[in-house]
Amino acid sequence: MAPTGSPTMTTRERASLAPAKARELFRNGLSVPTAGFCAGFAQANLIIVPKAQAFDVLLFAQRNPKSCPVLGVLDAGETSSELLAGGDIRSDVPKYVVYENGVKVAEPTDLDQYWRDDLVTFIVGCSFTFETALMEAGISIAHIDQGVNVPMFKSNIRSASAGSMAGPMVLSMRPIPASQVADAVRITSRYPAVHGAPVHIGNPEEIGITDLSAPDFGDPVQIPEGSIPVFWACGVTPQAAVMESRPALAIGHAPGYMLITDAKDSTYLVP
Amino acid sequence: MAPTGSPTMTTRERASLAPAKARELFRNGLSVPTAGFCAGFAQANLIIVPKAQAFDVLLFAQRNPKSCPVLGVLDAGETSSELLAGGDIRSDVPKYVVYENGVKVAEPTDLDQYWRDDLVTFIVGCSFTFETALMEAGISIAHIDQGVNVPMFKSNIRSASAGSMAGPMVLSMRPIPASQVADAVRITSRYPAVHGAPVHIGNPEEIGITDLSAPDFGDPVQIPEGSIPVFWACGVTPQAAVMESRPALAIGHAPGYMLITDAKDSTYLVP
């Protein structure tokens, strides 16, 4: 039998892990997408830039609150915060992406050889956070059921630019049964800090997405008969801006390989 | 009879002004508190700093979302935006406060002699925005009824610091009849972008406010028999941080003398 924490953990085992335990597994080398891990705890996107670019990134987030809801910002050189108590932002995410001049140059599982004391870390809300609430309402999540990473697409919707940061809005897609789309809107709209309500429902071509089987990030999912593709703003959006804007250095998480925080999903629930 | 736009306008005349017309009156020299003006349109706080301090201010806002909900950020040197169409941020607020090294040095009605091309303007939500909704629910607003500026207090609650920015949370106070306090909470909690729900209800001493008749900003109000003092986070909070943190230059609005924007209150209403 595979050891606890291996990719062969059952769905139930992944869901019941404590965040600190999951981060420890990732720190020790486990590198898998995190959908379905640590039910009830918020997952998050990362974007890490030198202090000189930090204002542009924070302003980009302020101007694009649907795609870039900021949950926390670490001071320059800081490597932990109350969102990952006892953890280390350089090692506790299962996989990172390093960009130089907008080009992906590495996908390391830690940042030991890239870390600098002037790096500022932005922790950005992730839609994995509201998946527990959707499942509790009886809405199946295709990528969890199918054991793959969520599909993500660069849309033709432009983000609001900020200084050097400009790019397309990235969207995550979940197929939802037509009878449950309204429920999915209602439930996710109560989580504005983790992308909130969908930005588009049911007509991918209109937003420049012509092939649902070929996502720009993550994996394709099989769309069940009678389900509608529903698109939520995605925290990979700042990485798409990095790829277009070409700053000298930027670091993100690998899409779908999130930081699992100690914050409960309910922290981000509005009335 | 006083000309339209003079301080002797009736309550009804102030409420029915269009935002662009109110800004024109202020641009032309009218300098009065703006509570009750332009019913249904969002009012806003200002904080203007040199680009070199802009990251600290934006991070301070991100870490203090109750007191500093950012509605918009103008690029360095920019003087207008869609929030004040056709307007000019240097003249359209009825009164400004200029701080040098944390000390108030002037209260001009325009910024002609202070403007620099490296100044970044932050437009921050204001609780005047939800006063229309409170009045529509039958809740009287004492400072409007009494024709004075809202009372604001420096509390003993510390803001989360960010770089060079640290200081106390400033609160606005409205006395609310005990039977309507729950309604006031319910209604204002639906406006998180303009300070949202109260941060304290009914025990001023606990937050370091010992004399309700001596506000730190604005005017005292008479508290009607049977009313409870209710405190909301206030967008003067960044100015309190400026006074404590002493940057070389910072500019705010005079407390209560707000920017009246073209955004409808309903823009900031959540379900």
Coordinates of C-alpha atoms in Angstrom, one line a residue:
Chain A
M1 CA 0.0 0.0 0.0
A2 CA 1.3 3.5 -0.8
P3 CA 2.5 5.6 2.1
T4 CA 0.1 8.4 3.3
G5 CA 0.7 11.5 1.3
S6 CA 1.6 9.7 -2.0
P7 CA -0.3 10.5 -5.1
T8 CA -2.3 7.4 -4.5
M9 CA -4.0 8.7 -1.5
T10 CA -7.8 8.3 -1.7
T11 CA -10.1 11.3 -2.3
R12 CA -11.2 11.0 1.3
E13 CA -7.6 10.9 2.6
R14 CA -6.7 14.0 0.7
A15 CA -9.8 15.9 1.9
S16 CA -9.2 15.1 5.5
L17 CA -5.5 16.2 5.7
A18 CA -4.7 19.2 7.9
P19 CA -3.1 22.1 6.0
A20 CA 0.2 22.0 7.9
K21 CA 0.4 18.2 7.2
A22 CA -0.2 18.8 3.5
R23 CA 2.4 21.6 3.4
E24 CA 4.9 19.2 5.1
L25 CA 4.2 16.6 2.4
F26 CA 4.8 19.1 -0.3
R27 CA 8.0 20.4 1.4
N28 CA 9.2 16.9 1.5
G29 CA 8.8 16.4 -2.2
L30 CA 5.2 15.5 -3.0
S31 CA 4.2 17.4 -6.2
V32 CA 0.6 17.0 -7.2
P33 CA -2.4 19.3 -8.0
T34 CA -4.1 20.3 -4.8
A35 CA -7.8 20.2 -5.8
G36 CA -9.7 18.2 -3.2
F37 CA -7.0 18.5 -0.5
C38 CA -7.8 19.7 3.0
A39 CA -11.5 20.2 2.7
G40 CA -12.7 23.5 4.3
F41 CA -9.4 25.2 4.1
A42 CA -8.6 28.0 1.6
Q43 CA -6.2 27.4 -1.2
A44 CA -4.3 30.2 -2.8
N45 CA -2.3 31.3 -5.9
L46 CA 1.1 32.8 -5.6
I47 CA 2.8 35.7 -7.4
I48 CA 6.3 36.7 -6.3
V49 CA 8.2 39.7 -7.7
P50 CA 11.1 41.9 -6.7
K51 CA 10.1 44.9 -4.6
A52 CA 10.7 47.2 -7.5
Q53 CA 7.7 45.6 -9.3
A54 CA 5.5 45.1 -6.2
F55 CA 3.4 48.3 -6.7
D56 CA 2.5 47.3 -10.2
V57 CA 1.4 43.9 -9.1
L58 CA -0.6 45.1 -6.1
L59 CA -2.3 47.8 -8.3
F60 CA -3.0 45.2 -11.0
A61 CA -4.7 43.1 -8.3
Q62 CA -6.7 46.2 -7.0
R63 CA -7.9 46.8 -10.6
N64 CA -8.8 43.2 -11.2
P65 CA -10.5 42.1 -8.0
K66 CA -12.4 39.2 -9.6
S67 CA -9.2 37.5 -10.9
C68 CA -6.7 38.7 -8.3
P69 CA -8.3 38.9 -4.8
V70 CA -5.3 39.4 -2.5
L71 CA -5.5 37.4 0.7
G72 CA -2.1 38.5 2.1
V73 CA 1.2 40.2 1.2
L74 CA 4.5 39.2 2.7
D75 CA 7.0 41.9 3.2
A76 CA 10.2 41.9 1.1
G77 CA 12.2 38.8 2.0
E78 CA 9.6 37.4 4.4
T79 CA 9.0 33.7 3.9
S80 CA 6.0 32.9 6.2
S81 CA 2.8 34.5 7.6
E82 CA -0.2 33.5 9.6
L83 CA -1.7 32.0 6.5
L84 CA 0.9 29.3 6.6
A85 CA 1.9 29.1 10.3
G86 CA 5.3 27.4 10.7
G87 CA 5.6 27.1 7.0
D88 CA 7.9 28.4 4.4
I89 CA 6.7 30.0 1.1
R90 CA 9.8 28.8 -0.6
S91 CA 9.1 25.1 -0.2
D92 CA 5.4 24.5 0.9
V93 CA 3.8 24.8 -2.6
P94 CA 4.0 21.5 -4.5
K95 CA 5.4 23.1 -7.7
Y96 CA 6.5 26.6 -8.8
V97 CA 7.0 28.3 -12.1
V98 CA 10.0 30.7 -12.6
Y99 CA 9.7 33.3 -15.3
E100 CA 12.6 35.3 -16.7
N101 CA 11.7 38.1 -19.1
G102 CA 8.2 36.5 -19.4
V103 CA 9.5 33.1 -20.4
K104 CA 9.1 30.0 -18.2
V105 CA 12.6 28.9 -17.3
A106 CA 12.0 26.3 -14.6
E107 CA 9.3 24.4 -12.7
P108 CA 11.1 23.7 -9.4
T109 CA 9.5 22.1 -6.3
D110 CA 11.3 24.6 -4.1
L111 CA 12.8 28.1 -4.5
D112 CA 16.1 27.6 -2.8
Q113 CA 18.2 28.6 -5.8
Y114 CA 15.9 31.5 -6.8
W115 CA 15.1 33.2 -3.5
R116 CA 16.3 36.8 -3.0
D117 CA 15.8 39.1 0.0
D118 CA 13.9 41.7 -2.1
L119 CA 11.2 39.3 -3.2
V120 CA 7.6 40.2 -2.2
T121 CA 5.0 37.4 -2.1
F122 CA 1.4 38.0 -2.9
I123 CA -1.1 35.3 -1.8
V124 CA -4.2 35.4 -4.0
G125 CA -7.5 33.6 -3.5
C126 CA -8.3 30.4 -5.4
S127 CA -11.5 29.0 -6.6
F128 CA -10.6 25.6 -5.1
T129 CA -11.7 27.2 -1.9
F130 CA -15.4 27.2 -2.8
E131 CA -15.4 23.7 -4.3
T132 CA -16.2 22.2 -0.8
A133 CA -19.2 24.4 -0.6
L134 CA -20.4 23.4 -4.1
M135 CA -19.9 19.7 -3.2
E136 CA -21.8 20.1 0.0
A137 CA -24.7 21.4 -2.1
G138 CA -24.6 18.3 -4.2
I139 CA -22.8 19.8 -7.1
S140 CA -20.1 17.4 -8.5
I141 CA -16.8 18.8 -9.5
A142 CA -15.7 17.1 -12.7
H143 CA -11.9 17.5 -12.3
I144 CA -12.1 16.1 -8.8
D145 CA -14.3 13.2 -9.9
Q146 CA -12.0 12.5 -12.8
G147 CA -8.8 12.9 -10.8
V148 CA -7.2 15.6 -12.9
N149 CA -6.1 19.2 -12.6
V150 CA -8.8 21.9 -13.3
P151 CA -8.8 23.2 -16.9
M152 CA -7.8 26.8 -17.2
F153 CA -8.0 29.0 -20.3
K154 CA -6.6 32.4 -21.5
S155 CA -9.8 34.3 -22.5
N156 CA -10.1 37.2 -24.8
I157 CA -11.2 39.4 -21.9
R158 CA -8.4 41.9 -21.1
S159 CA -7.4 42.5 -17.6
A160 CA -7.3 46.2 -16.5
S161 CA -3.6 47.1 -16.9
A162 CA -1.5 48.6 -14.1
G163 CA 1.9 50.1 -14.9
S164 CA 4.0 47.4 -16.5
M165 CA 1.3 44.7 -15.9
A166 CA -1.1 43.8 -18.7
G167 CA -2.6 40.6 -20.1
P168 CA -5.6 38.4 -20.6
M169 CA -8.0 37.2 -17.9
V170 CA -7.4 33.5 -17.2
L171 CA -10.5 31.5 -16.4
S172 CA -11.0 28.1 -14.7
M173 CA -13.8 26.0 -16.2
R174 CA -16.2 23.6 -14.4
P175 CA -19.0 21.8 -16.2
I176 CA -22.2 22.2 -14.1
P177 CA -25.5 20.4 -14.7
A178 CA -28.0 22.9 -16.2
S179 CA -30.3 22.4 -13.3
Q180 CA -27.6 23.4 -10.8
V181 CA -26.0 26.4 -12.6
A182 CA -28.1 28.8 -10.6
D183 CA -27.1 27.2 -7.4
A184 CA -23.4 27.3 -8.4
V185 CA -23.8 31.1 -9.1
R186 CA -25.6 31.7 -5.8
I187 CA -23.1 29.7 -3.7
T188 CA -19.9 31.1 -5.3
S189 CA -21.1 34.7 -5.3
R190 CA -20.9 34.4 -1.5
Y191 CA -17.1 34.0 -1.8
P192 CA -15.9 37.2 -3.4
A193 CA -12.4 36.8 -2.0
V194 CA -11.8 33.6 -3.9
H195 CA -13.1 34.8 -7.3
G196 CA -16.8 34.9 -6.4
A197 CA -19.5 34.4 -9.0
P198 CA -18.7 33.1 -12.5
V199 CA -17.7 35.7 -15.2
H200 CA -19.2 33.6 -18.1
I201 CA -21.7 30.8 -18.4
G202 CA -22.3 28.6 -21.5
N203 CA -20.8 30.3 -24.6
P204 CA -17.0 29.8 -24.7
E205 CA -16.5 31.0 -28.2
E206 CA -17.7 34.5 -27.2
I207 CA -14.7 34.8 -24.9
G208 CA -12.3 33.4 -27.3
I209 CA -12.2 29.8 -26.1
T210 CA -12.7 27.6 -29.1
D211 CA -11.6 24.2 -27.9
L212 CA -12.6 23.0 -24.4
S213 CA -10.4 19.9 -24.8
A214 CA -7.2 22.0 -25.1
P215 CA -6.9 24.2 -21.9
D216 CA -3.9 26.6 -21.7
F217 CA -3.1 25.4 -18.2
G218 CA -4.2 22.2 -16.3
D219 CA -5.9 19.2 -17.8
P220 CA -9.0 18.8 -20.0
V221 CA -12.1 17.3 -18.3
Q222 CA -14.8 15.2 -19.9
I223 CA -18.0 17.3 -20.0
P224 CA -20.9 15.2 -18.8
E225 CA -24.1 15.1 -21.0
G226 CA -26.4 18.0 -20.1
S227 CA -23.7 20.1 -18.3
I228 CA -22.9 23.7 -19.2
P229 CA -19.3 25.0 -19.1
V230 CA -19.1 27.6 -16.4
F231 CA -16.1 30.0 -16.1
W232 CA -14.7 31.6 -13.1
A233 CA -11.9 34.2 -12.9
C234 CA -8.6 32.5 -12.1
G235 CA -5.6 33.5 -10.0
V236 CA -3.2 32.4 -12.8
T237 CA -4.2 35.8 -14.4
P238 CA -1.1 37.6 -12.9
Q239 CA 1.1 35.0 -14.4
A240 CA -0.5 35.6 -17.8
A241 CA 0.3 39.2 -17.4
V242 CA 3.9 38.3 -16.4
M243 CA 4.2 36.3 -19.6
E244 CA 3.0 39.2 -21.7
S245 CA 4.7 42.0 -19.8
R246 CA 8.1 40.3 -19.4
P247 CA 9.5 41.5 -16.1
A248 CA 13.1 40.4 -15.5
L249 CA 12.0 37.9 -12.8
A250 CA 8.7 36.6 -11.5
I251 CA 7.7 33.4 -9.7
G252 CA 4.3 31.8 -9.5
H253 CA 2.8 28.5 -8.4
A254 CA 2.3 25.9 -11.1
P255 CA -1.3 26.2 -12.1
G256 CA -3.4 23.9 -9.9
Y257 CA -0.5 23.3 -7.5
M258 CA -1.7 25.7 -4.9
L259 CA -0.6 26.9 -1.5
I260 CA -2.9 25.4 1.1
T261 CA -3.5 27.9 3.8
D262 CA -4.6 27.7 7.5
A263 CA -7.5 30.0 6.8
K264 CA -10.9 28.3 6.8
D265 CA -13.1 28.7 3.7
S266 CA -15.7 30.3 6.0
T267 CA -13.3 33.2 6.6
Y268 CA -14.1 34.4 3.1
L269 CA -17.9 33.8 3.2
V270 CA -20.0 36.9 3.0
P271 CA -23.6 37.0 4.3
Chain B
M1 CA -32.6 84.1 -1.5
A2 CA -29.2 82.5 -1.6
P3 CA -27.9 81.3 -5.0
T4 CA -28.0 77.6 -5.8
G5 CA -25.0 75.9 -4.4
S6 CA -24.5 78.2 -1.4
P7 CA -24.3 76.7 2.0
T8 CA -27.9 77.7 2.5
M9 CA -29.2 75.2 0.0
T10 CA -32.0 73.1 1.5
T11 CA -31.5 69.5 2.4
R12 CA -33.6 68.5 -0.5
E13 CA -31.5 70.7 -2.9
R14 CA -28.3 69.2 -1.8
A15 CA -29.6 65.6 -2.1
S16 CA -30.9 66.1 -5.6
L17 CA -27.7 67.6 -7.1
A18 CA -25.9 65.7 -9.8
P19 CA -22.3 64.7 -8.9
A20 CA -20.8 66.7 -11.8
K21 CA -22.8 69.8 -10.7
A22 CA -21.7 69.4 -7.1
R23 CA -18.0 69.0 -8.2
E24 CA -18.4 72.2 -10.3
L25 CA -19.7 74.1 -7.3
F26 CA -16.7 72.9 -5.2
R27 CA -14.3 73.7 -8.1
N28 CA -15.7 77.2 -8.1
G29 CA -15.2 77.7 -4.4
L30 CA -18.0 76.2 -2.4
S31 CA -16.4 74.5 0.6
V32 CA -18.8 72.6 2.9
P33 CA -19.1 69.1 4.3
T34 CA -20.7 66.8 1.8
A35 CA -23.0 64.6 3.9
G36 CA -26.4 64.6 2.3
F37 CA -25.2 65.8 -1.1
C38 CA -26.1 63.8 -4.3
A39 CA -28.3 61.1 -2.8
G40 CA -27.6 57.7 -4.4
F41 CA -24.0 58.5 -5.5
A42 CA -20.9 57.2 -3.8
Q43 CA -18.7 59.6 -1.8
A44 CA -15.0 59.0 -1.3
N45 CA -12.0 59.8 0.8
L46 CA -8.7 60.8 -0.8
I47 CA -5.1 60.0 0.0
I48 CA -2.4 61.3 -2.3
V49 CA 1.3 60.5 -2.0
P50 CA 4.4 60.6 -4.1
K51 CA 5.0 57.4 -6.2
A52 CA 7.8 56.4 -3.9
Q53 CA 5.3 55.9 -1.0
A54 CA 2.5 54.5 -3.1
F55 CA 3.2 50.8 -2.5
D56 CA 3.1 51.4 1.3
V57 CA -0.2 53.2 1.0
L58 CA -1.8 50.5 -1.2
L59 CA -0.4 47.7 1.0
F60 CA -1.8 49.6 4.1
A61 CA -5.2 49.6 2.3
Q62 CA -5.0 45.9 1.5
R63 CA -4.2 45.1 5.1
N64 CA -7.0 47.4 6.5
P65 CA -9.9 46.7 4.1
K66 CA -12.6 47.9 6.7
S67 CA -11.1 51.4 7.0
C68 CA -9.4 51.7 3.6
P69 CA -11.5 50.1 0.8
V70 CA -9.9 51.3 -2.4
L71 CA -12.4 52.3 -5.1
G72 CA -9.8 53.5 -7.6
V73 CA -6.1 54.5 -8.0
L74 CA -5.0 57.2 -10.5
D75 CA -1.6 56.7 -12.1
A76 CA 1.2 59.0 -11.1
G77 CA 0.4 62.5 -12.3
E78 CA -3.1 61.6 -13.5
T79 CA -5.8 64.0 -12.4
S80 CA -9.1 62.5 -13.5
S81 CA -10.8 59.1 -13.9
E82 CA -14.1 57.5 -14.7
L83 CA -15.1 58.1 -11.1
L84 CA -15.1 61.9 -11.7
A85 CA -15.8 62.1 -15.4
G86 CA -14.7 65.5 -16.8
G87 CA -13.5 66.5 -13.3
D88 CA -10.1 67.3 -11.8
I89 CA -8.9 65.7 -8.6
R90 CA -6.9 68.9 -7.8
S91 CA -10.0 71.1 -7.5
D92 CA -13.2 69.0 -7.2
V93 CA -13.0 68.3 -3.5
P94 CA -14.4 71.1 -1.3
K95 CA -11.4 71.2 1.0
Y96 CA -8.0 69.4 1.2
V97 CA -5.5 68.9 3.9
V98 CA -1.7 69.0 3.1
Y99 CA 0.7 67.3 5.5
E100 CA 4.4 67.8 5.5
N101 CA 6.4 65.4 7.8
G102 CA 3.1 64.4 9.4
V103 CA 2.1 68.0 10.3
K104 CA -0.9 69.7 8.7
V105 CA 0.5 72.7 6.9
A106 CA -2.5 73.9 4.9
E107 CA -6.2 73.4 4.2
P108 CA -6.5 74.6 0.6
T109 CA -9.6 74.4 -1.6
D110 CA -7.5 73.4 -4.5
L111 CA -4.1 71.8 -5.0
D112 CA -2.7 74.1 -7.7
Q113 CA 0.4 75.0 -5.7
Y114 CA 1.0 71.5 -4.3
W115 CA 0.5 69.3 -7.4
R116 CA 3.5 67.3 -8.7
D117 CA 3.7 64.8 -11.6
D118 CA 4.8 62.0 -9.3
L119 CA 1.7 62.2 -7.1
V120 CA -0.5 59.0 -7.0
T121 CA -4.2 59.5 -5.9
F122 CA -6.1 56.8 -4.0
I123 CA -9.8 57.1 -3.9
V124 CA -11.2 55.3 -0.8
G125 CA -14.8 54.4 0.0
C126 CA -16.8 56.6 2.5
S127 CA -19.6 55.7 4.8
F128 CA -21.6 58.6 3.6
T129 CA -22.4 56.3 0.7
F130 CA -24.6 54.0 2.8
E131 CA -26.4 56.9 4.5
T132 CA -29.0 57.1 1.8
A133 CA -29.8 53.4 2.3
L134 CA -30.1 53.9 6.0
M135 CA -32.5 56.9 5.6
E136 CA -34.6 54.9 3.1
A137 CA -35.0 52.3 5.8
G138 CA -36.3 55.0 8.2
I139 CA -33.1 55.4 10.1
S140 CA -32.4 59.1 10.9
I141 CA -28.8 60.3 10.5
A142 CA -28.1 62.7 13.3
H143 CA -25.4 64.8 11.7
I144 CA -27.6 65.4 8.6
D145 CA -30.6 66.2 10.7
Q146 CA -28.5 68.6 12.8
G147 CA -26.7 70.1 9.8
V148 CA -23.2 69.4 10.9
N149 CA -20.2 67.3 9.9
V150 CA -20.1 63.7 11.0
P151 CA -18.1 63.1 14.2
M152 CA -14.9 61.1 13.8
F153 CA -12.7 59.7 16.5
K154 CA -9.2 58.2 16.7
S155 CA -9.8 54.8 18.5
N156 CA -7.3 52.7 20.4
I157 CA -7.6 50.0 17.7
R158 CA -4.4 49.8 15.8
S159 CA -4.4 49.5 12.0
A160 CA -2.3 46.7 10.5
S161 CA 1.0 48.4 9.6
A162 CA 2.5 48.3 6.1
G163 CA 6.1 49.5 5.5
S164 CA 6.2 53.1 6.7
M165 CA 2.5 53.4 7.4
A166 CA 1.2 52.7 10.9
G167 CA -1.5 54.4 13.0
P168 CA -4.8 54.2 14.8
M169 CA -8.1 53.2 13.2
V170 CA -10.4 56.3 12.8
L171 CA -14.1 55.7 13.3
S172 CA -17.1 57.7 12.3
M173 CA -20.0 57.7 14.9
R174 CA -23.7 57.7 14.3
P175 CA -26.2 57.5 17.2
I176 CA -28.9 54.9 16.2
P177 CA -32.1 54.2 18.1
A178 CA -31.7 50.9 20.0
S179 CA -34.6 49.4 18.0
Q180 CA -32.9 50.1 14.7
V181 CA -29.3 49.1 15.5
A182 CA -29.8 45.6 14.0
D183 CA -31.2 47.1 10.9
A184 CA -28.3 49.5 10.6
V185 CA -25.9 46.5 10.9
R186 CA -27.8 44.5 8.3
I187 CA -28.0 47.3 5.8
T188 CA -24.4 48.6 6.1
S189 CA -22.9 45.0 6.0
R190 CA -24.2 44.9 2.4
Y191 CA -21.8 47.7 1.5
P192 CA -18.3 46.3 2.2
A193 CA -16.6 48.7 -0.3
V194 CA -17.7 51.7 1.8
H195 CA -16.7 50.4 5.2
G196 CA -19.5 47.8 5.6
A197 CA -20.8 46.7 9.0
P198 CA -19.9 48.7 12.2
V199 CA -16.7 47.7 14.0
H200 CA -18.1 48.7 17.5
I201 CA -21.5 49.2 19.0
G202 CA -22.3 50.9 22.3
N203 CA -19.2 51.0 24.5
P204 CA -16.9 53.8 23.4
E205 CA -14.6 53.6 26.5
E206 CA -13.5 50.1 25.4
I207 CA -12.0 51.5 22.2
G208 CA -10.4 54.5 23.9
I209 CA -13.1 57.1 23.2
T210 CA -13.9 58.8 26.4
D211 CA -15.7 62.0 25.3
L212 CA -18.3 61.7 22.5
S213 CA -18.7 65.5 22.6
A214 CA -15.1 66.0 21.5
P215 CA -14.4 64.3 18.2
D216 CA -10.9 64.3 16.7
F217 CA -12.4 65.3 13.3
G218 CA -15.7 66.8 12.3
D219 CA -18.4 68.1 14.6
P220 CA -20.0 66.7 17.8
V221 CA -23.7 65.6 17.4
Q222 CA -26.4 65.6 20.0
I223 CA -27.2 62.0 20.9
P224 CA -31.0 61.5 21.0
E225 CA -32.4 59.8 24.1
G226 CA -32.5 56.1 23.6
S227 CA -29.9 56.1 20.9
I228 CA -26.7 54.0 20.9
P229 CA -23.4 55.2 19.6
V230 CA -22.5 53.0 16.6
F231 CA -18.9 53.2 15.1
W232 CA -17.9 52.5 11.5
A233 CA -14.4 52.3 10.2
C234 CA -13.5 55.6 8.5
G235 CA -11.5 56.6 5.4
V236 CA -9.6 59.2 7.4
T237 CA -7.6 56.3 8.8
P238 CA -4.7 56.7 6.2
Q239 CA -4.4 60.3 7.2
A240 CA -4.0 59.3 10.9
A241 CA -1.3 57.0 9.7
V242 CA 0.3 59.8 7.8
M243 CA 0.2 62.0 10.9
E244 CA 2.0 59.2 12.9
S245 CA 4.4 58.0 10.2
R246 CA 5.5 61.4 9.0
P247 CA 6.2 61.0 5.2
A248 CA 7.7 64.1 3.7
L249 CA 4.4 64.9 1.8
A250 CA 0.9 63.6 1.8
I251 CA -2.5 65.1 0.8
G252 CA -5.9 64.1 2.0
H253 CA -9.4 65.5 1.8
A254 CA -10.6 67.6 4.8
P255 CA -12.5 65.0 6.9
G256 CA -16.2 65.2 5.9
Y257 CA -15.4 67.2 2.8
M258 CA -15.5 64.3 0.4
L259 CA -15.0 63.6 -3.3
I260 CA -18.5 63.0 -4.8
T261 CA -18.1 60.4 -7.5
D262 CA -20.2 59.4 -10.5
A263 CA -20.6 55.8 -9.2
K264 CA -24.0 54.9 -7.9
D265 CA -24.2 53.6 -4.3
S266 CA -25.7 50.4 -5.8
T267 CA -22.4 49.7 -7.5
Y268 CA -21.0 48.7 -4.1
L269 CA -24.0 46.7 -2.9
V270 CA -23.4 43.0 -2.4
P271 CA -26.3 40.4 -2.4

